Short mmCIF file of C-alpha atoms in Angstrom, two decimals:
data_model
loop_
_atom_site.label_atom_id
_atom_site.label_comp_id
_atom_site.label_asym_id
_atom_site.label_seq_id
_atom_site.Cartn_x
_atom_site.Cartn_y
_atom_site.Cartn_z
CA MET A 487 16.83 5.90 -1.24
CA ALA A 488 14.27 3.26 -2.90
CA VAL A 489 18.05 1.59 -4.45
CA MET A 490 19.13 1.17 -0.90
CA ASP A 491 15.29 -0.12 -0.06
CA GLU A 492 16.37 -4.28 -0.12
CA GLN A 493 19.45 -3.75 1.54
CA ARG A 494 17.82 -2.48 4.41
CA VAL A 495 15.20 -5.35 4.36
CA ARG A 496 17.61 -8.01 4.88
CA GLU A 497 19.46 -5.89 6.99
CA ARG A 498 16.36 -6.08 9.79
CA GLY A 499 17.55 -6.33 12.98
CA PRO A 500 15.95 -8.42 15.86
CA ALA A 501 13.41 -5.17 17.17
CA GLN A 502 11.28 -6.62 14.52
CA TRP A 503 10.37 -9.97 14.69
CA PHE A 504 7.47 -9.23 16.66
CA HIS A 505 5.98 -8.10 13.17
CA HIS A 506 8.10 -10.76 10.34
CA GLY A 507 8.89 -12.81 12.68
CA PRO A 508 12.86 -14.53 13.21
CA PRO A 509 14.96 -14.79 10.06
CA TRP A 510 16.21 -18.44 10.71
CA TRP A 511 12.21 -18.85 10.41
CA ASN A 512 12.20 -18.97 6.82
CA HIS A 513 15.66 -19.79 6.07
CA PRO A 514 16.01 -23.64 7.06
CA GLU A 515 19.09 -23.83 4.36
CA VAL A 516 22.02 -23.02 6.40
CA PRO A 517 24.77 -21.75 4.80
CA GLY A 518 28.38 -23.50 5.69
CA PRO A 519 31.96 -22.86 3.92
CA GLY A 520 31.93 -22.76 0.24
CA THR A 521 28.72 -21.28 -0.71
CA GLY A 522 27.98 -18.00 -1.70
CA PRO A 523 27.83 -16.45 -5.07
CA ASP A 524 31.58 -17.64 -5.54
CA THR A 525 30.58 -21.29 -5.23
CA GLY A 526 27.15 -21.27 -7.06
CA GLY A 527 25.23 -20.28 -4.49
CA ALA A 528 25.03 -23.60 -2.98
CA THR A 529 24.13 -24.46 0.56
CA HIS A 530 24.71 -26.85 3.03
CA ARG A 531 21.77 -29.01 4.91
CA PRO A 532 19.65 -27.80 7.95
CA ARG A 533 22.88 -28.11 10.53
CA LEU A 534 21.31 -30.81 13.44
CA PRO A 535 19.77 -29.32 16.48
CA TRP A 536 22.08 -30.70 18.80
CA ARG A 537 21.25 -28.34 22.32
CA SER A 538 17.22 -28.87 21.69
CA THR A 539 17.40 -32.45 21.72
CA LEU A 540 20.28 -32.85 24.37
CA LEU A 541 17.62 -30.87 26.41
CA LEU A 542 14.56 -33.20 25.76
CA THR A 543 16.40 -35.98 26.08
CA VAL A 544 17.52 -34.89 29.42
CA LEU A 545 13.82 -34.45 30.39
CA VAL A 546 12.32 -37.35 28.84
CA LEU A 547 14.56 -38.92 31.07
CA VAL A 548 14.71 -37.31 34.20
CA GLY A 549 10.73 -36.76 33.51
CA SER A 550 10.06 -40.27 33.48
CA ASN A 551 11.76 -41.40 36.72
CA PHE A 552 9.22 -39.00 38.55
CA ALA A 553 6.44 -40.37 36.34
CA ALA A 554 7.11 -43.54 37.62
CA HIS A 555 7.36 -43.34 41.17
CA THR A 556 4.07 -42.10 40.83
CA GLN A 557 2.31 -45.36 38.96
CA PRO A 558 4.42 -48.22 40.55
CA HIS A 559 1.76 -50.18 38.47
CA ARG A 560 3.44 -49.88 35.73
CA GLU A 561 6.63 -51.79 34.71
CA HIS A 562 9.91 -50.47 35.95
CA LEU A 563 11.94 -48.88 33.67
CA ASP A 564 14.59 -50.51 32.37
CA ALA A 565 18.01 -50.45 30.47
CA TYR A 566 15.58 -51.23 27.44
CA ALA A 567 13.09 -48.05 28.59
CA ARG A 568 16.28 -46.05 28.67
CA LEU A 569 17.33 -47.31 25.22
CA LEU A 570 14.07 -46.23 24.29
CA PHE A 571 13.95 -42.84 25.15
CA LEU A 572 17.17 -42.24 23.59
CA ALA A 573 16.49 -44.19 20.13
CA THR A 574 13.37 -41.89 20.11
CA CYS A 575 14.96 -38.41 21.58
CA GLY A 576 17.56 -39.39 19.08
CA LEU A 577 15.63 -39.30 16.23
CA LEU A 578 14.64 -35.84 16.78
CA LEU A 579 18.01 -34.45 16.15
CA TRP A 580 16.47 -35.13 12.19
CA ARG A 581 13.20 -33.66 12.30
CA HIS A 582 14.33 -30.59 9.78
CA ARG A 583 16.07 -33.15 7.64
CA ARG A 584 13.24 -35.85 7.81
CA PRO A 585 10.10 -34.57 9.24
CA VAL A 586 8.01 -36.98 8.15
CA THR A 587 9.63 -40.23 9.01
CA VAL A 588 11.08 -38.31 12.66
CA ALA A 589 7.36 -38.15 13.13
CA PHE A 590 6.54 -41.44 12.42
CA GLY A 591 9.92 -43.06 13.88
CA THR A 592 8.85 -41.51 16.66
CA ALA A 593 5.14 -42.43 17.37
CA ALA A 594 6.37 -46.43 16.47
CA LEU A 595 8.44 -46.04 19.24
CA ALA A 596 6.69 -44.33 21.56
CA LEU A 597 3.59 -47.40 20.89
CA VAL A 598 6.61 -49.27 21.59
CA TYR A 599 7.37 -48.40 24.82
CA LEU A 600 3.30 -48.26 25.43
CA GLY A 601 3.16 -52.09 24.65
CA ALA A 602 5.98 -52.90 26.87
CA GLY A 603 3.80 -51.60 29.95
CA TYR A 604 5.98 -48.92 30.76
CA PRO A 605 4.86 -45.60 33.23
CA TYR A 606 3.46 -42.95 30.85
CA GLY A 607 6.06 -39.59 30.94
CA PRO A 608 7.24 -37.07 28.98
CA VAL A 609 8.14 -39.88 25.89
CA PHE A 610 5.03 -38.42 24.09
CA ALA A 611 7.01 -34.92 24.30
CA ALA A 612 9.92 -36.31 21.38
CA VAL A 613 6.47 -37.56 19.95
CA ALA A 614 4.91 -34.16 20.22
CA VAL A 615 7.77 -32.19 18.80
CA ALA A 616 8.65 -34.17 15.87
CA CYS A 617 4.83 -33.72 15.18
CA PHE A 618 4.97 -30.22 15.11
CA SER A 619 8.04 -29.93 13.46
CA THR A 620 6.95 -31.80 10.99
CA VAL A 621 3.34 -29.49 10.59
CA VAL A 622 5.67 -26.48 10.88
CA ALA A 623 7.48 -27.98 7.65
CA GLY A 624 4.22 -28.09 5.81
CA HIS A 625 3.96 -31.81 6.29
CA ARG A 626 0.80 -32.11 7.87
CA ARG A 627 -1.19 -35.13 6.76
CA ALA A 628 1.88 -36.67 7.67
CA ALA A 629 2.37 -35.63 10.66
CA TRP A 630 -1.73 -36.08 11.56
CA ALA A 631 -1.05 -39.82 10.54
CA ALA A 632 1.30 -39.82 12.55
CA LEU A 633 -0.11 -38.71 15.78
CA GLY A 634 -3.44 -40.33 14.06
CA MET A 635 -1.02 -44.17 13.88
CA LEU A 636 -0.23 -43.14 17.93
CA TRP A 637 -3.84 -42.40 19.80
CA ALA A 638 -5.26 -45.57 17.28
CA GLY A 639 -2.51 -47.91 18.38
CA HIS A 640 -2.83 -46.66 22.40
CA LEU A 641 -6.97 -47.56 21.90
CA LEU A 642 -6.04 -51.34 20.69
CA ILE A 643 -3.04 -51.38 23.63
CA SER A 644 -5.59 -49.48 26.33
CA LEU A 645 -8.63 -51.61 25.43
CA TRP A 646 -7.93 -55.18 24.01
CA LEU A 647 -4.18 -56.31 23.88
CA TYR A 648 -3.47 -55.05 27.72
CA ARG A 649 -4.74 -58.18 28.59
CA TRP A 650 -1.78 -60.18 27.27
CA LEU A 651 0.59 -57.26 27.32
CA PRO A 652 2.57 -56.24 30.45
CA PRO A 653 2.30 -55.14 33.15
CA PRO A 654 0.62 -58.21 34.98
CA GLY A 655 -3.00 -57.85 36.10
CA ASP A 656 -3.57 -54.41 34.04
CA THR A 657 -7.54 -52.73 34.13
CA GLY A 658 -7.03 -50.73 31.35
CA ALA A 659 -7.99 -47.57 30.36
CA ASP A 660 -11.45 -45.65 31.05
CA ALA A 661 -13.16 -43.65 28.73
CA GLY A 662 -12.15 -40.76 30.70
CA GLN A 663 -8.70 -41.38 29.60
CA GLU A 664 -8.77 -41.49 26.45
CA VAL A 665 -10.66 -38.20 25.92
CA ILE A 666 -7.65 -36.12 27.70
CA ILE A 667 -5.48 -38.59 25.57
CA ALA A 668 -7.21 -36.62 22.48
CA THR A 669 -7.99 -33.01 23.67
CA TRP A 670 -3.68 -33.04 24.34
CA VAL A 671 -3.49 -34.35 20.34
CA LEU A 672 -5.91 -31.26 19.25
CA ILE A 673 -3.99 -29.15 21.51
CA ILE A 674 -1.03 -30.37 19.74
CA VAL A 675 -1.74 -30.33 16.03
CA SER A 676 -3.21 -26.95 16.55
CA LEU A 677 -0.56 -25.08 18.11
CA ALA A 678 1.39 -26.28 14.80
CA GLU A 679 -0.99 -25.32 12.65
CA LEU A 680 -0.95 -21.90 14.42
CA VAL A 681 3.42 -21.84 13.95
CA ARG A 682 2.63 -22.98 10.76
CA LEU A 683 0.26 -20.18 9.26
CA ARG A 684 1.68 -17.50 11.20
CA ARG A 685 5.40 -18.65 9.10
CA GLU A 686 3.95 -18.57 6.45
CA GLN A 687 2.52 -15.24 6.62
CA TRP A 688 6.31 -13.92 7.91
CA ALA A 689 7.46 -15.48 4.59
CA GLN A 690 4.96 -13.79 2.61
CA GLU A 691 5.63 -10.29 4.26
CA ARG A 692 9.43 -11.25 4.06
CA ALA A 693 9.11 -11.51 0.14
CA ASP A 694 6.65 -8.92 -0.35
CA ARG A 695 8.87 -6.33 1.22
CA VAL A 696 11.54 -7.73 -0.86
CA GLN A 697 9.72 -7.19 -4.56
CA ALA A 698 8.44 -3.99 -2.84
CA ALA A 699 12.00 -2.75 -1.97
CA ARG A 700 12.96 -4.20 -5.74
CA ARG A 701 10.24 -2.00 -7.44
CA ARG A 702 10.92 0.71 -5.92
CA ALA A 703 14.46 0.50 -6.84
CA ASP A 704 13.93 -0.04 -10.19
CA GLU A 705 11.88 2.74 -10.14
CA GLU A 706 15.00 4.66 -8.95
CA ARG A 707 16.85 3.72 -11.88
CA LEU A 708 14.34 4.51 -14.63
CA ARG A 709 13.67 7.99 -12.86
CA ILE A 710 17.51 8.44 -12.45
CA ALA A 711 18.30 7.29 -16.13
CA ARG A 712 15.11 9.39 -17.52
CA GLU A 713 16.96 12.46 -15.76
CA LEU A 714 20.45 11.49 -17.55
CA HIS A 715 19.14 11.28 -20.79
CA ASP A 716 17.53 14.63 -20.20
CA VAL A 717 19.97 16.53 -18.60
CA LEU A 718 22.45 14.88 -21.21
CA ALA A 719 20.57 14.72 -24.62
CA HIS A 720 20.13 18.31 -24.32
CA SER A 721 23.16 19.87 -23.62
CA ILE A 722 24.62 17.85 -25.62
CA SER A 723 22.87 18.69 -28.73
CA VAL A 724 22.77 22.33 -28.07
CA ILE A 725 26.98 21.75 -27.72
CA ASN A 726 26.63 19.45 -31.33
CA VAL A 727 25.11 22.58 -33.29
CA GLN A 728 27.47 24.80 -31.97
CA ALA A 729 30.67 22.58 -32.37
CA GLY A 730 29.33 22.17 -35.72
CA MET A 731 28.92 26.09 -35.80
CA GLY A 732 32.48 27.04 -34.97
CA LEU A 733 33.84 24.50 -37.23
CA ALA A 734 32.06 26.15 -40.22
CA LEU A 735 33.64 29.34 -38.88
CA LEU A 736 36.50 28.92 -37.38
CA ASP A 737 38.54 30.58 -40.69
CA SER A 738 35.97 33.01 -41.79
CA ASP A 739 34.80 34.69 -38.63
CA PRO A 740 36.96 33.22 -35.75
CA GLU A 741 34.91 35.65 -33.52
CA GLN A 742 31.56 33.88 -33.96
CA ALA A 743 33.27 30.52 -33.53
CA ARG A 744 34.74 32.60 -30.11
CA SER A 745 30.65 32.91 -29.52
CA ALA A 746 30.09 28.50 -30.15
CA LEU A 747 33.33 28.01 -27.85
CA THR A 748 32.17 30.38 -25.45
CA THR A 749 28.21 28.70 -25.55
CA ILE A 750 29.68 24.88 -25.75
CA LYS A 751 31.70 26.00 -22.36
CA ALA A 752 28.53 27.28 -20.75
CA ALA A 753 26.27 24.02 -21.75
CA SER A 754 28.81 21.51 -20.75
CA LYS A 755 29.49 23.44 -17.50
CA GLU A 756 25.87 23.16 -16.20
CA ALA A 757 25.51 19.78 -17.88
CA LEU A 758 28.22 18.40 -15.96
CA GLY A 759 26.20 20.19 -12.75
CA GLU A 760 23.51 19.01 -13.49
CA VAL A 761 24.72 15.17 -13.71
CA ARG A 762 26.88 15.96 -10.49
CA GLN A 763 23.74 16.56 -8.77
CA VAL A 764 22.12 13.67 -10.02
CA LEU A 765 24.94 11.09 -8.92
CA ASP A 766 25.27 12.73 -5.66
CA THR A 767 21.84 11.16 -4.92
CA LEU A 768 23.29 8.01 -5.57
CA ARG A 769 26.24 8.58 -3.17
CA ALA A 770 24.37 10.12 -0.08
CA PRO A 771 20.54 9.02 -0.39
CA GLY A 772 19.37 10.41 2.97
CA ASP A 773 20.67 13.97 2.35
CA ALA A 774 18.45 16.76 0.45
CA PRO A 775 19.91 18.05 -2.68
CA ARG A 776 22.31 21.02 -2.68
CA ALA A 777 20.59 22.86 -5.74
CA PRO A 778 16.82 23.36 -6.12
CA ALA A 779 15.78 20.85 -8.66
CA PRO A 780 14.80 22.80 -12.33
CA GLY A 781 11.64 23.67 -12.90
CA LEU A 782 9.28 25.92 -15.13
CA GLY A 783 10.65 28.90 -13.88
CA ARG A 784 13.93 28.37 -15.93
CA LEU A 785 12.23 28.37 -19.11
CA PRO A 786 14.05 31.82 -19.89
CA GLU A 787 16.96 30.22 -19.46
CA LEU A 788 16.01 27.37 -21.59
CA VAL A 789 15.16 29.71 -24.15
CA GLU A 790 18.35 31.47 -24.18
CA GLN A 791 19.81 28.05 -24.16
CA ALA A 792 18.12 26.96 -27.43
CA ALA A 793 18.72 30.54 -29.11
CA SER A 794 22.64 29.55 -28.48
CA ALA A 795 21.90 26.56 -31.06
CA GLY A 796 20.13 28.73 -33.53
CA LEU A 797 16.36 27.73 -32.87
CA ALA A 798 14.36 31.10 -31.84
CA VAL A 799 11.85 30.29 -29.12
CA ALA A 800 8.25 32.46 -28.47
CA VAL A 801 7.26 31.72 -24.84
CA THR A 802 3.16 31.98 -24.15
CA GLY A 803 1.48 31.93 -20.87
CA GLU A 804 2.66 31.95 -17.39
CA PRO A 805 3.53 28.88 -15.13
CA PRO A 806 1.18 27.81 -12.22
CA ARG A 807 2.67 27.03 -8.94
CA LEU A 808 3.45 23.26 -9.38
CA ALA A 809 4.14 20.48 -6.63
CA PRO A 810 7.86 20.16 -7.08
CA GLY A 811 7.54 16.79 -8.75
CA ALA A 812 5.43 17.93 -11.16
CA ASP A 813 7.55 21.43 -12.28
CA LEU A 814 10.54 19.29 -12.41
CA ALA A 815 8.67 16.86 -15.29
CA ALA A 816 7.14 19.64 -16.61
CA PHE A 817 10.48 21.80 -17.16
CA ARG A 818 12.14 18.15 -18.71
CA ILE A 819 9.12 17.66 -20.58
CA VAL A 820 9.69 21.12 -22.52
CA GLN A 821 13.34 20.83 -22.39
CA GLU A 822 13.31 17.55 -24.55
CA ALA A 823 10.78 18.58 -27.07
CA LEU A 824 12.51 21.48 -27.94
CA THR A 825 16.02 19.07 -27.91
CA ASN A 826 13.82 16.98 -30.17
CA VAL A 827 13.56 20.38 -32.58
CA VAL A 828 17.04 21.21 -32.53
CA ARG A 829 17.96 17.50 -33.79
CA HIS A 830 15.16 16.42 -35.85
CA SER A 831 13.50 19.68 -37.32
CA GLY A 832 14.66 22.01 -40.37
CA SER A 833 12.91 24.80 -38.66
CA ARG A 834 14.61 27.31 -36.12
CA HIS A 835 11.66 28.37 -34.30
CA ALA A 836 9.45 26.81 -31.96
CA ARG A 837 6.45 27.69 -30.02
CA VAL A 838 5.50 27.01 -26.44
CA ARG A 839 2.06 27.58 -24.94
CA LEU A 840 1.04 27.06 -21.02
CA GLU A 841 -2.08 26.43 -20.17
CA HIS A 842 -3.79 25.83 -17.16
CA GLY A 843 -7.24 25.68 -15.55
CA GLY A 844 -9.47 22.98 -14.94
CA GLY A 845 -8.00 21.09 -12.69
CA GLU A 846 -4.93 20.59 -15.60
CA LEU A 847 -1.67 22.30 -16.89
CA ARG A 848 -1.55 22.07 -20.79
CA LEU A 849 1.79 22.34 -22.34
CA LEU A 850 2.18 22.54 -26.22
CA ILE A 851 5.31 22.88 -28.23
CA ASP A 852 5.23 23.18 -31.67
CA ASP A 853 8.11 23.40 -34.51
CA ASP A 854 7.31 24.07 -38.73
CA GLY A 855 9.00 21.12 -39.57
CA PRO A 856 10.40 19.79 -41.66
CA ALA A 857 11.59 17.00 -40.14
CA THR A 858 15.65 16.72 -41.39
CA GLY A 859 15.85 13.12 -40.66
CA ALA A 860 19.13 13.31 -38.43
CA ASP A 861 19.46 11.51 -35.24
CA ALA A 862 22.65 13.62 -34.06
CA GLY A 863 23.36 10.72 -31.65
CA GLY A 864 19.55 10.39 -30.85
CA SER A 865 18.43 6.42 -29.03
CA GLY A 866 14.53 7.31 -29.28
CA ASN A 867 13.77 7.69 -25.69
CA GLY A 868 13.48 10.98 -25.52
CA LEU A 869 9.38 10.98 -26.26
CA ALA A 870 8.91 7.69 -24.10
CA GLY A 871 11.25 9.92 -21.32
CA MET A 872 8.37 11.91 -21.58
CA ARG A 873 5.01 9.66 -21.36
CA GLU A 874 6.95 8.37 -18.35
CA ARG A 875 7.53 11.42 -16.87
CA ALA A 876 3.57 12.21 -16.98
CA ALA A 877 2.66 8.70 -16.53
CA ALA A 878 3.79 8.67 -12.98
CA LEU A 879 2.07 12.07 -11.99
CA GLY A 880 -1.19 10.66 -14.18
CA GLY A 881 -0.71 13.12 -17.05
CA THR A 882 -0.80 12.37 -21.03
CA ILE A 883 1.44 13.05 -24.01
CA GLU A 884 0.60 13.60 -27.50
CA ALA A 885 2.83 13.68 -29.78
CA GLY A 886 3.40 13.83 -33.78
CA ARG A 887 3.17 15.64 -36.92
CA ARG A 888 0.70 18.36 -37.72
CA ALA A 889 -0.65 18.65 -41.01
CA ASP A 890 1.38 21.37 -42.44
CA GLY A 891 4.54 19.65 -41.70
CA GLY A 892 5.35 20.73 -38.44
CA PHE A 893 5.71 18.64 -35.27
CA ARG A 894 3.41 18.96 -31.63
CA VAL A 895 4.10 17.65 -28.57
CA LEU A 896 0.95 18.11 -26.43
CA ALA A 897 1.47 17.17 -22.45
CA VAL A 898 -1.45 17.44 -19.82
CA LEU A 899 -0.33 17.42 -16.12
CA PRO A 900 -3.27 16.94 -13.29
CA LEU A 901 -2.90 20.62 -11.03
CA ASP A 902 -3.72 19.94 -7.71
CA ASP A 903 -6.86 21.89 -7.17
CA ARG A 904 -5.81 24.47 -4.40
CA THR A 905 -3.31 25.82 -7.06
CA ASP A 906 -5.43 25.46 -9.96
CA ARG A 907 -7.55 27.67 -7.44
CA GLU A 908 -5.05 30.38 -6.29
CA ASP A 909 -3.65 31.28 -9.60
CA ARG A 910 -7.13 31.95 -10.84
#
């Protein structure tokens, strides 16, 4: 059932990650103690990524030692170099909270590291991770600016400042090395952009699914409200008329009063059964209904119920075979129209005519009036419900007073072409 769809969306398991992304991609705010509806929905700031940062720190320290062995002409890794490593990697703990600051901070520390003449190595991985997180967080220009600052600083050091900076006797970098560095910068930016785009797609898909689930839930609630209104309005109108008749005849004609009470009992029993059927769909949305939904085949029962309320109904035409949804809608439209005659018309005669052909079913419900002005507790939702039922099937409803003072409801519902041909 549609009212459960939104919950199913939120309970999606890891098997759906490939198409829609892991849940944490779109939930940077991690709830903590004291959060939730009872505390106003407040959330804590994102948790610090200790484990990934610690792992990257170890890789930078170990990897830099190996890099130093392959670059003996660079400065030896001393305590100052390791402090730079720790400071650069330590900044990554705040890459989710302050991505822009971390991107520029890691780039600046990497430039200090290069300016000190230490070996090229994994320290640039920390800058890559920081800029990657910055792009994914939506600060693209800041990430590009940080990478551009790092590259421009490297160009300045390797092409000009190397004469005055350690290590002694450094000859600077050639054009090929700068092309390689520029290529790595472009790769980092491109990967970050791809992840950002994919993350936005995941977020949009998740929002679309939640919105669709809410829309289906709203449609389901509206359908149930219409169904309950039609069932209760018709049955209670019959009960109201019969109760008034029973009270009027209680002393003068006890037998007729007994008959009215019998009709009240039958109408209330039928109403309770139909309401229970509607409510059962809420309790067990996956189960099939225990009883078939009413359709135009039950028109004789409807006529009999109207007769018990003092309304004589003449039916002309034969109902075609309809899909269950269309059959239910047609039945409810006729039921509501007759209920309105019982409630609001002074006429005790009504006519129901069924016509089908040309790919449509026409339902005409007429009474001779005049209107009584009594609403019998009505809410004014009857005609609106009929229009909603017809519109859901692509049909129309016309309702209004006739020139002779009566009232007419005309419902036009589309028929399945195949059904229409078979009936003809």
